Amino acid sequence: LAKTTQPISMDSYEGQEVNITCSHNNIATNDYITWYQQFPSQGPRFIIQGYKTKVTNEVASLFIPADRKSSTLSLPRVSLSDTAVYYCLVGDENSGNTPLVFGKGTRLSVIA
Amino acid sequence: GAVVSQHPSRVICKSGTSVKIECRSLDFQATTMFWYRQFPKQSLMLMATSNEGSKATYEQGVEKDKFLINHASLTLSTLTVTSAHPEDSSFYICSARGTGSFHEQYFGPGTRLTVT
């Protein structure tokens, strides 16, 4: 699985847009990019997944440039409840038995 | 969405005893389940992969005789921490994958184990 690199931590004020960038220079052709959110003492929760360009759902947007060596998770108008650790993972869509391997993640703190 | 449960959510045990943690996929059949361990302020660390009806595959450095994993049915996997020690105190999280795509891996709420 391709290794990912993210900022260790970020701070933001409520109501602002937060962009978290992940580097994955060794991403393979079949790899997808997936982001998870984890609150303290809870299991990770799926946020969004993409392969290229832009993906948007009710929670976030994911921007992936043409070379796919990085991706940016965008959280619009964050609130205090968005304080969590965000993980970027890269892996093969069709690898059923391949586990998700977590990097260090980005600890987002939203301030009132 | 699919739901994965874990039981118990918290457990305290004495050093030297064994503890069993259950992971269940409630509304789908999980051909593969994964067990992770997470220490405070750290990321999830994969411990093992279990497939229904076969032996689990353990990650390097994880003692298979200490962390017994059983995946006897398509909806249940268990992790037994044998002869627990205080350093085994951690947050244990399971995840389950059905027959869908890569991202269709659902995580349980975790089990907080404290060994005294």
PDB file of C-alpha atoms in Angstrom:
ATOM      1  CA  LEU A   1       0.000   0.000   0.000  1.00  0.00           C
ATOM      2  CA  ALA A   2       1.197   3.488  -0.840  1.00  0.00           C
ATOM      3  CA  LYS A   3       2.551   5.465   2.100  1.00  0.00           C
ATOM      4  CA  THR A   4       0.763   8.671   2.987  1.00  0.00           C
ATOM      5  CA  THR A   5       1.998  11.862   4.627  1.00  0.00           C
ATOM      6  CA  GLN A   6      -0.282  14.362   6.351  1.00  0.00           C
ATOM      7  CA  PRO A   7       0.230  17.310   8.704  1.00  0.00           C
ATOM      8  CA  ILE A   8       0.254  16.160  12.310  1.00  0.00           C
ATOM      9  CA  SER A   9      -2.194  18.790  13.488  1.00  0.00           C
ATOM     10  CA  MET A  10      -4.279  21.764  12.374  1.00  0.00           C
ATOM     11  CA  ASP A  11      -6.296  24.393  14.178  1.00  0.00           C
ATOM     12  CA  SER A  12      -9.297  26.242  12.805  1.00  0.00           C
ATOM     13  CA  TYR A  13     -12.008  28.581  14.000  1.00  0.00           C
ATOM     14  CA  GLU A  14     -15.625  27.630  13.769  1.00  0.00           C
ATOM     15  CA  GLY A  15     -17.273  28.481  10.465  1.00  0.00           C
ATOM     16  CA  GLN A  16     -14.090  28.362   8.435  1.00  0.00           C
ATOM     17  CA  GLU A  17     -13.259  26.005   5.610  1.00  0.00           C
ATOM     18  CA  VAL A  18     -10.542  23.503   6.448  1.00  0.00           C
ATOM     19  CA  ASN A  19      -8.335  21.863   3.860  1.00  0.00           C
ATOM     20  CA  ILE A  20      -6.169  18.901   4.826  1.00  0.00           C
ATOM     21  CA  THR A  21      -3.653  17.767   2.246  1.00  0.00           C
ATOM     22  CA  CYS A  22      -2.246  14.268   2.002  1.00  0.00           C
ATOM     23  CA  SER A  23       0.791  13.256  -0.033  1.00  0.00           C
ATOM     24  CA  HIS A  24       0.919   9.823  -1.629  1.00  0.00           C
ATOM     25  CA  ASN A  25       3.754   9.925  -4.146  1.00  0.00           C
ATOM     26  CA  ASN A  26       3.813   6.177  -4.731  1.00  0.00           C
ATOM     27  CA  ILE A  27       0.130   5.761  -5.503  1.00  0.00           C
ATOM     28  CA  ALA A  28      -0.539   2.908  -7.932  1.00  0.00           C
ATOM     29  CA  THR A  29      -2.840   2.917 -10.928  1.00  0.00           C
ATOM     30  CA  ASN A  30      -5.526   0.834  -9.204  1.00  0.00           C
ATOM     31  CA  ASP A  31      -5.380   2.730  -5.912  1.00  0.00           C
ATOM     32  CA  TYR A  32      -8.242   4.786  -4.564  1.00  0.00           C
ATOM     33  CA  ILE A  33      -7.932   7.519  -1.935  1.00  0.00           C
ATOM     34  CA  THR A  34     -10.131   7.254   1.135  1.00  0.00           C
ATOM     35  CA  TRP A  35     -10.528   9.516   4.150  1.00  0.00           C
ATOM     36  CA  TYR A  36     -11.699   8.480   7.592  1.00  0.00           C
ATOM     37  CA  GLN A  37     -12.627  10.491  10.660  1.00  0.00           C
ATOM     38  CA  GLN A  38     -12.071   9.302  14.212  1.00  0.00           C
ATOM     39  CA  PHE A  39     -13.383  10.808  17.422  1.00  0.00           C
ATOM     40  CA  PRO A  40     -11.764   9.912  20.765  1.00  0.00           C
ATOM     41  CA  SER A  41     -12.618   6.405  21.974  1.00  0.00           C
ATOM     42  CA  GLN A  42     -14.577   5.587  18.830  1.00  0.00           C
ATOM     43  CA  GLY A  43     -13.884   3.566  15.708  1.00  0.00           C
ATOM     44  CA  PRO A  44     -13.020   5.380  12.465  1.00  0.00           C
ATOM     45  CA  ARG A  45     -15.859   6.559  10.269  1.00  0.00           C
ATOM     46  CA  PHE A  46     -15.733   6.668   6.459  1.00  0.00           C
ATOM     47  CA  ILE A  47     -15.947  10.214   5.071  1.00  0.00           C
ATOM     48  CA  ILE A  48     -15.228  10.154   1.366  1.00  0.00           C
ATOM     49  CA  GLN A  49     -13.426   8.263  -1.368  1.00  0.00           C
ATOM     50  CA  GLY A  50     -12.160   9.216  -4.801  1.00  0.00           C
ATOM     51  CA  TYR A  51      -9.976   8.212  -7.708  1.00  0.00           C
ATOM     52  CA  LYS A  52      -9.382  11.444  -9.592  1.00  0.00           C
ATOM     53  CA  THR A  53     -10.617  15.054 -10.008  1.00  0.00           C
ATOM     54  CA  LYS A  54     -13.254  16.034  -7.477  1.00  0.00           C
ATOM     55  CA  VAL A  55     -15.737  14.160  -5.348  1.00  0.00           C
ATOM     56  CA  THR A  56     -18.324  15.818  -3.144  1.00  0.00           C
ATOM     57  CA  ASN A  57     -20.808  14.440  -0.658  1.00  0.00           C
ATOM     58  CA  GLU A  58     -22.909  15.922   2.127  1.00  0.00           C
ATOM     59  CA  VAL A  59     -19.960  15.986   4.494  1.00  0.00           C
ATOM     60  CA  ALA A  60     -16.867  16.950   2.517  1.00  0.00           C
ATOM     61  CA  SER A  61     -15.163  17.395  -0.820  1.00  0.00           C
ATOM     62  CA  LEU A  62     -12.097  15.592  -2.060  1.00  0.00           C
ATOM     63  CA  PHE A  63      -9.796  17.196  -4.616  1.00  0.00           C
ATOM     64  CA  ILE A  64      -7.336  15.029  -6.501  1.00  0.00           C
ATOM     65  CA  PRO A  65      -4.942  16.563  -9.057  1.00  0.00           C
ATOM     66  CA  ALA A  66      -4.198  14.897 -12.364  1.00  0.00           C
ATOM     67  CA  ASP A  67      -0.974  13.252 -11.179  1.00  0.00           C
ATOM     68  CA  ARG A  68      -2.827  11.825  -8.118  1.00  0.00           C
ATOM     69  CA  LYS A  69       0.276  12.200  -5.958  1.00  0.00           C
ATOM     70  CA  SER A  70      -1.677  14.171  -3.408  1.00  0.00           C
ATOM     71  CA  SER A  71      -5.232  14.820  -2.355  1.00  0.00           C
ATOM     72  CA  THR A  72      -7.016  17.463  -0.322  1.00  0.00           C
ATOM     73  CA  LEU A  73      -9.937  16.892   1.988  1.00  0.00           C
ATOM     74  CA  SER A  74     -12.069  20.005   2.267  1.00  0.00           C
ATOM     75  CA  LEU A  75     -14.461  20.479   5.179  1.00  0.00           C
ATOM     76  CA  PRO A  76     -16.784  23.445   4.657  1.00  0.00           C
ATOM     77  CA  ARG A  77     -17.696  25.655   7.607  1.00  0.00           C
ATOM     78  CA  VAL A  78     -16.373  23.470  10.385  1.00  0.00           C
ATOM     79  CA  SER A  79     -17.990  23.332  13.785  1.00  0.00           C
ATOM     80  CA  LEU A  80     -16.699  22.261  17.186  1.00  0.00           C
ATOM     81  CA  SER A  81     -18.019  18.763  16.529  1.00  0.00           C
ATOM     82  CA  ASP A  82     -15.589  18.366  13.636  1.00  0.00           C
ATOM     83  CA  THR A  83     -12.701  18.208  16.105  1.00  0.00           C
ATOM     84  CA  ALA A  84     -11.257  14.776  15.385  1.00  0.00           C
ATOM     85  CA  VAL A  85      -8.382  12.933  13.765  1.00  0.00           C
ATOM     86  CA  TYR A  86      -8.581  12.610  10.002  1.00  0.00           C
ATOM     87  CA  TYR A  87      -6.815   9.777   8.199  1.00  0.00           C
ATOM     88  CA  CYS A  88      -5.940   9.551   4.519  1.00  0.00           C
ATOM     89  CA  LEU A  89      -5.565   6.022   3.145  1.00  0.00           C
ATOM     90  CA  VAL A  90      -4.618   4.750  -0.276  1.00  0.00           C
ATOM     91  CA  GLY A  91      -5.308   1.268  -1.582  1.00  0.00           C
ATOM     92  CA  ASP A  92      -6.535  -0.993  -4.346  1.00  0.00           C
ATOM     93  CA  GLU A  93     -10.281  -0.903  -4.868  1.00  0.00           C
ATOM     94  CA  ASN A  94     -10.385  -4.578  -5.711  1.00  0.00           C
ATOM     95  CA  SER A  95      -8.208  -5.974  -2.933  1.00  0.00           C
ATOM     96  CA  GLY A  96     -10.859  -7.587  -0.800  1.00  0.00           C
ATOM     97  CA  ASN A  97      -8.508  -9.030   1.787  1.00  0.00           C
ATOM     98  CA  THR A  98      -6.116  -6.123   1.969  1.00  0.00           C
ATOM     99  CA  PRO A  99      -6.540  -4.308   5.267  1.00  0.00           C
ATOM    100  CA  LEU A 100      -6.671  -0.575   5.691  1.00  0.00           C
ATOM    101  CA  VAL A 101      -3.316   0.606   7.017  1.00  0.00           C
ATOM    102  CA  PHE A 102      -3.509   3.853   8.934  1.00  0.00           C
ATOM    103  CA  GLY A 103      -0.836   6.534   9.006  1.00  0.00           C
ATOM    104  CA  LYS A 104      -0.514   9.072  11.778  1.00  0.00           C
ATOM    105  CA  GLY A 105      -3.461  11.161  10.671  1.00  0.00           C
ATOM    106  CA  THR A 106      -4.150  14.866  11.154  1.00  0.00           C
ATOM    107  CA  ARG A 107      -5.529  16.051  14.464  1.00  0.00           C
ATOM    108  CA  LEU A 108      -7.957  18.885  13.726  1.00  0.00           C
ATOM    109  CA  SER A 109      -8.918  21.177  16.571  1.00  0.00           C
ATOM    110  CA  VAL A 110     -11.819  23.533  15.964  1.00  0.00           C
ATOM    111  CA  ILE A 111     -11.887  26.559  18.203  1.00  0.00           C
ATOM    112  CA  ALA A 112     -14.933  28.666  19.064  1.00  0.00           C
TER     113      ALA A 112
ATOM    114  CA  GLY B   1     -25.056   1.798   6.412  1.00  0.00           C
ATOM    115  CA  ALA B   2     -23.633  -1.454   7.697  1.00  0.00           C
ATOM    116  CA  VAL B   3     -23.195  -1.807  11.440  1.00  0.00           C
ATOM    117  CA  VAL B   4     -20.420  -3.495  13.343  1.00  0.00           C
ATOM    118  CA  SER B   5     -20.731  -3.981  17.076  1.00  0.00           C
ATOM    119  CA  GLN B   6     -18.192  -4.852  19.719  1.00  0.00           C
ATOM    120  CA  HIS B   7     -18.711  -6.304  23.146  1.00  0.00           C
ATOM    121  CA  PRO B   8     -17.805  -5.328  25.741  1.00  0.00           C
ATOM    122  CA  SER B   9     -17.207  -1.624  25.242  1.00  0.00           C
ATOM    123  CA  ARG B  10     -15.040  -1.479  28.340  1.00  0.00           C
ATOM    124  CA  VAL B  11     -13.389  -4.172  30.411  1.00  0.00           C
ATOM    125  CA  ILE B  12     -11.086  -4.164  33.391  1.00  0.00           C
ATOM    126  CA  CYS B  13      -9.242  -7.331  34.262  1.00  0.00           C
ATOM    127  CA  LYS B  14      -6.496  -8.448  36.569  1.00  0.00           C
ATOM    128  CA  SER B  15      -3.036  -9.219  35.318  1.00  0.00           C
ATOM    129  CA  GLY B  16      -2.698 -12.860  34.274  1.00  0.00           C
ATOM    130  CA  THR B  17      -6.332 -13.384  33.334  1.00  0.00           C
ATOM    131  CA  SER B  18      -7.796 -13.717  29.840  1.00  0.00           C
ATOM    132  CA  VAL B  19     -10.311 -11.449  28.169  1.00  0.00           C
ATOM    133  CA  LYS B  20     -12.510 -12.123  25.158  1.00  0.00           C
ATOM    134  CA  ILE B  21     -13.733  -9.353  22.857  1.00  0.00           C
ATOM    135  CA  GLU B  22     -16.496 -10.000  20.356  1.00  0.00           C
ATOM    136  CA  CYS B  23     -16.926  -8.304  16.998  1.00  0.00           C
ATOM    137  CA  ARG B  24     -20.191  -8.762  15.108  1.00  0.00           C
ATOM    138  CA  SER B  25     -21.405  -7.587  11.736  1.00  0.00           C
ATOM    139  CA  LEU B  26     -25.076  -6.945  12.385  1.00  0.00           C
ATOM    140  CA  ASP B  27     -26.625  -6.600   8.955  1.00  0.00           C
ATOM    141  CA  PHE B  28     -24.147  -8.082   6.520  1.00  0.00           C
ATOM    142  CA  GLN B  29     -21.904 -11.075   6.172  1.00  0.00           C
ATOM    143  CA  ALA B  30     -18.255 -10.343   6.751  1.00  0.00           C
ATOM    144  CA  THR B  31     -15.910 -12.594   4.880  1.00  0.00           C
ATOM    145  CA  THR B  32     -12.941 -10.758   6.342  1.00  0.00           C
ATOM    146  CA  MET B  33     -12.489  -9.063   9.685  1.00  0.00           C
ATOM    147  CA  PHE B  34      -9.545  -7.060  10.921  1.00  0.00           C
ATOM    148  CA  TRP B  35      -8.335  -6.324  14.434  1.00  0.00           C
ATOM    149  CA  TYR B  36      -6.538  -3.120  15.335  1.00  0.00           C
ATOM    150  CA  ARG B  37      -5.008  -1.784  18.526  1.00  0.00           C
ATOM    151  CA  GLN B  38      -4.696   1.886  19.354  1.00  0.00           C
ATOM    152  CA  PHE B  39      -2.673   3.429  22.163  1.00  0.00           C
ATOM    153  CA  PRO B  40      -3.432   6.946  23.413  1.00  0.00           C
ATOM    154  CA  LYS B  41      -2.628   9.712  20.940  1.00  0.00           C
ATOM    155  CA  GLN B  42      -1.448   7.157  18.384  1.00  0.00           C
ATOM    156  CA  SER B  43      -2.832   5.778  15.159  1.00  0.00           C
ATOM    157  CA  LEU B  44      -4.545   2.442  14.671  1.00  0.00           C
ATOM    158  CA  MET B  45      -2.114  -0.434  14.376  1.00  0.00           C
ATOM    159  CA  LEU B  46      -3.215  -3.513  12.481  1.00  0.00           C
ATOM    160  CA  MET B  47      -2.867  -6.673  14.539  1.00  0.00           C
ATOM    161  CA  ALA B  48      -4.347  -9.380  12.358  1.00  0.00           C
ATOM    162  CA  THR B  49      -6.622 -10.300   9.485  1.00  0.00           C
ATOM    163  CA  SER B  50      -9.136 -13.072   9.910  1.00  0.00           C
ATOM    164  CA  ASN B  51     -11.129 -14.868   7.252  1.00  0.00           C
ATOM    165  CA  GLU B  52     -14.158 -16.942   8.104  1.00  0.00           C
ATOM    166  CA  GLY B  53     -13.241 -20.561   8.649  1.00  0.00           C
ATOM    167  CA  SER B  54      -9.491 -20.169   8.389  1.00  0.00           C
ATOM    168  CA  LYS B  55      -6.588 -19.184  10.618  1.00  0.00           C
ATOM    169  CA  ALA B  56      -5.895 -15.541  11.180  1.00  0.00           C
ATOM    170  CA  THR B  57      -2.912 -13.817   9.609  1.00  0.00           C
ATOM    171  CA  TYR B  58      -0.957 -11.851  12.171  1.00  0.00           C
ATOM    172  CA  GLU B  59       1.153  -8.785  11.563  1.00  0.00           C
ATOM    173  CA  GLN B  60       4.823  -8.905  12.380  1.00  0.00           C
ATOM    174  CA  GLY B  61       5.458  -8.470  16.070  1.00  0.00           C
ATOM    175  CA  VAL B  62       1.996  -9.575  17.180  1.00  0.00           C
ATOM    176  CA  GLU B  63       2.087 -12.750  19.265  1.00  0.00           C
ATOM    177  CA  LYS B  64      -0.491 -15.145  17.900  1.00  0.00           C
ATOM    178  CA  ASP B  65      -0.427 -17.271  21.044  1.00  0.00           C
ATOM    179  CA  LYS B  66      -1.251 -14.257  23.125  1.00  0.00           C
ATOM    180  CA  PHE B  67      -3.904 -12.713  20.906  1.00  0.00           C
ATOM    181  CA  LEU B  68      -6.155 -15.570  19.853  1.00  0.00           C
ATOM    182  CA  ILE B  69      -8.497 -14.780  16.991  1.00  0.00           C
ATOM    183  CA  ASN B  70     -11.433 -16.916  15.967  1.00  0.00           C
ATOM    184  CA  HIS B  71     -13.690 -16.164  12.990  1.00  0.00           C
ATOM    185  CA  ALA B  72     -16.117 -19.040  13.234  1.00  0.00           C
ATOM    186  CA  SER B  73     -19.009 -17.489  11.337  1.00  0.00           C
ATOM    187  CA  LEU B  74     -19.630 -14.814   8.740  1.00  0.00           C
ATOM    188  CA  THR B  75     -20.921 -12.442  11.397  1.00  0.00           C
ATOM    189  CA  LEU B  76     -18.683 -13.038  14.386  1.00  0.00           C
ATOM    190  CA  SER B  77     -14.988 -12.777  15.157  1.00  0.00           C
ATOM    191  CA  THR B  78     -13.478 -12.922  18.623  1.00  0.00           C
ATOM    192  CA  LEU B  79     -10.184 -11.698  19.989  1.00  0.00           C
ATOM    193  CA  THR B  80      -8.973 -13.285  23.210  1.00  0.00           C
ATOM    194  CA  VAL B  81      -6.148 -11.601  25.068  1.00  0.00           C
ATOM    195  CA  THR B  82      -4.547 -14.392  27.074  1.00  0.00           C
ATOM    196  CA  SER B  83      -2.565 -13.865  30.256  1.00  0.00           C
ATOM    197  CA  ALA B  84      -3.106 -10.145  30.019  1.00  0.00           C
ATOM    198  CA  HIS B  85      -0.522  -7.723  31.347  1.00  0.00           C
ATOM    199  CA  PRO B  86      -0.766  -3.987  32.014  1.00  0.00           C
ATOM    200  CA  GLU B  87       1.053  -3.239  28.742  1.00  0.00           C
ATOM    201  CA  ASP B  88      -1.851  -4.900  26.906  1.00  0.00           C
ATOM    202  CA  SER B  89      -4.093  -2.079  28.106  1.00  0.00           C
ATOM    203  CA  SER B  90      -5.285  -0.391  24.948  1.00  0.00           C
ATOM    204  CA  PHE B  91      -8.227   0.417  22.716  1.00  0.00           C
ATOM    205  CA  TYR B  92      -9.058  -2.557  20.500  1.00  0.00           C
ATOM    206  CA  ILE B  93     -11.035  -1.925  17.323  1.00  0.00           C
ATOM    207  CA  CYS B  94     -12.383  -4.439  14.860  1.00  0.00           C
ATOM    208  CA  SER B  95     -13.558  -3.857  11.326  1.00  0.00           C
ATOM    209  CA  ALA B  96     -15.498  -6.002   8.941  1.00  0.00           C
ATOM    210  CA  ARG B  97     -15.581  -6.139   5.190  1.00  0.00           C
ATOM    211  CA  GLY B  98     -18.304  -7.711   3.107  1.00  0.00           C
ATOM    212  CA  THR B  99     -18.073  -8.649  -0.512  1.00  0.00           C
ATOM    213  CA  GLY B 100     -18.033  -5.077  -1.727  1.00  0.00           C
ATOM    214  CA  SER B 101     -15.308  -2.675  -2.678  1.00  0.00           C
ATOM    215  CA  PHE B 102     -12.207  -1.507  -0.874  1.00  0.00           C
ATOM    216  CA  HIS B 103     -13.841   1.270   1.074  1.00  0.00           C
ATOM    217  CA  GLU B 104     -16.691  -0.880   2.290  1.00  0.00           C
ATOM    218  CA  GLN B 105     -14.942  -1.665   5.512  1.00  0.00           C
ATOM    219  CA  TYR B 106     -16.925  -0.843   8.592  1.00  0.00           C
ATOM    220  CA  PHE B 107     -15.439  -0.275  11.995  1.00  0.00           C
ATOM    221  CA  GLY B 108     -16.760  -1.250  15.386  1.00  0.00           C
ATOM    222  CA  PRO B 109     -16.975   1.250  18.244  1.00  0.00           C
ATOM    223  CA  GLY B 110     -13.928  -0.204  19.976  1.00  0.00           C
ATOM    224  CA  THR B 111     -13.250  -1.909  23.294  1.00  0.00           C
ATOM    225  CA  ARG B 112     -11.249  -0.217  26.030  1.00  0.00           C
ATOM    226  CA  LEU B 113      -9.180  -2.832  27.878  1.00  0.00           C
ATOM    227  CA  THR B 114      -7.543  -1.956  31.163  1.00  0.00           C
ATOM    228  CA  VAL B 115      -5.329  -4.530  32.842  1.00  0.00           C
ATOM    229  CA  THR B 116      -4.581  -3.867  36.496  1.00  0.00           C
TER     230      THR B 116
END
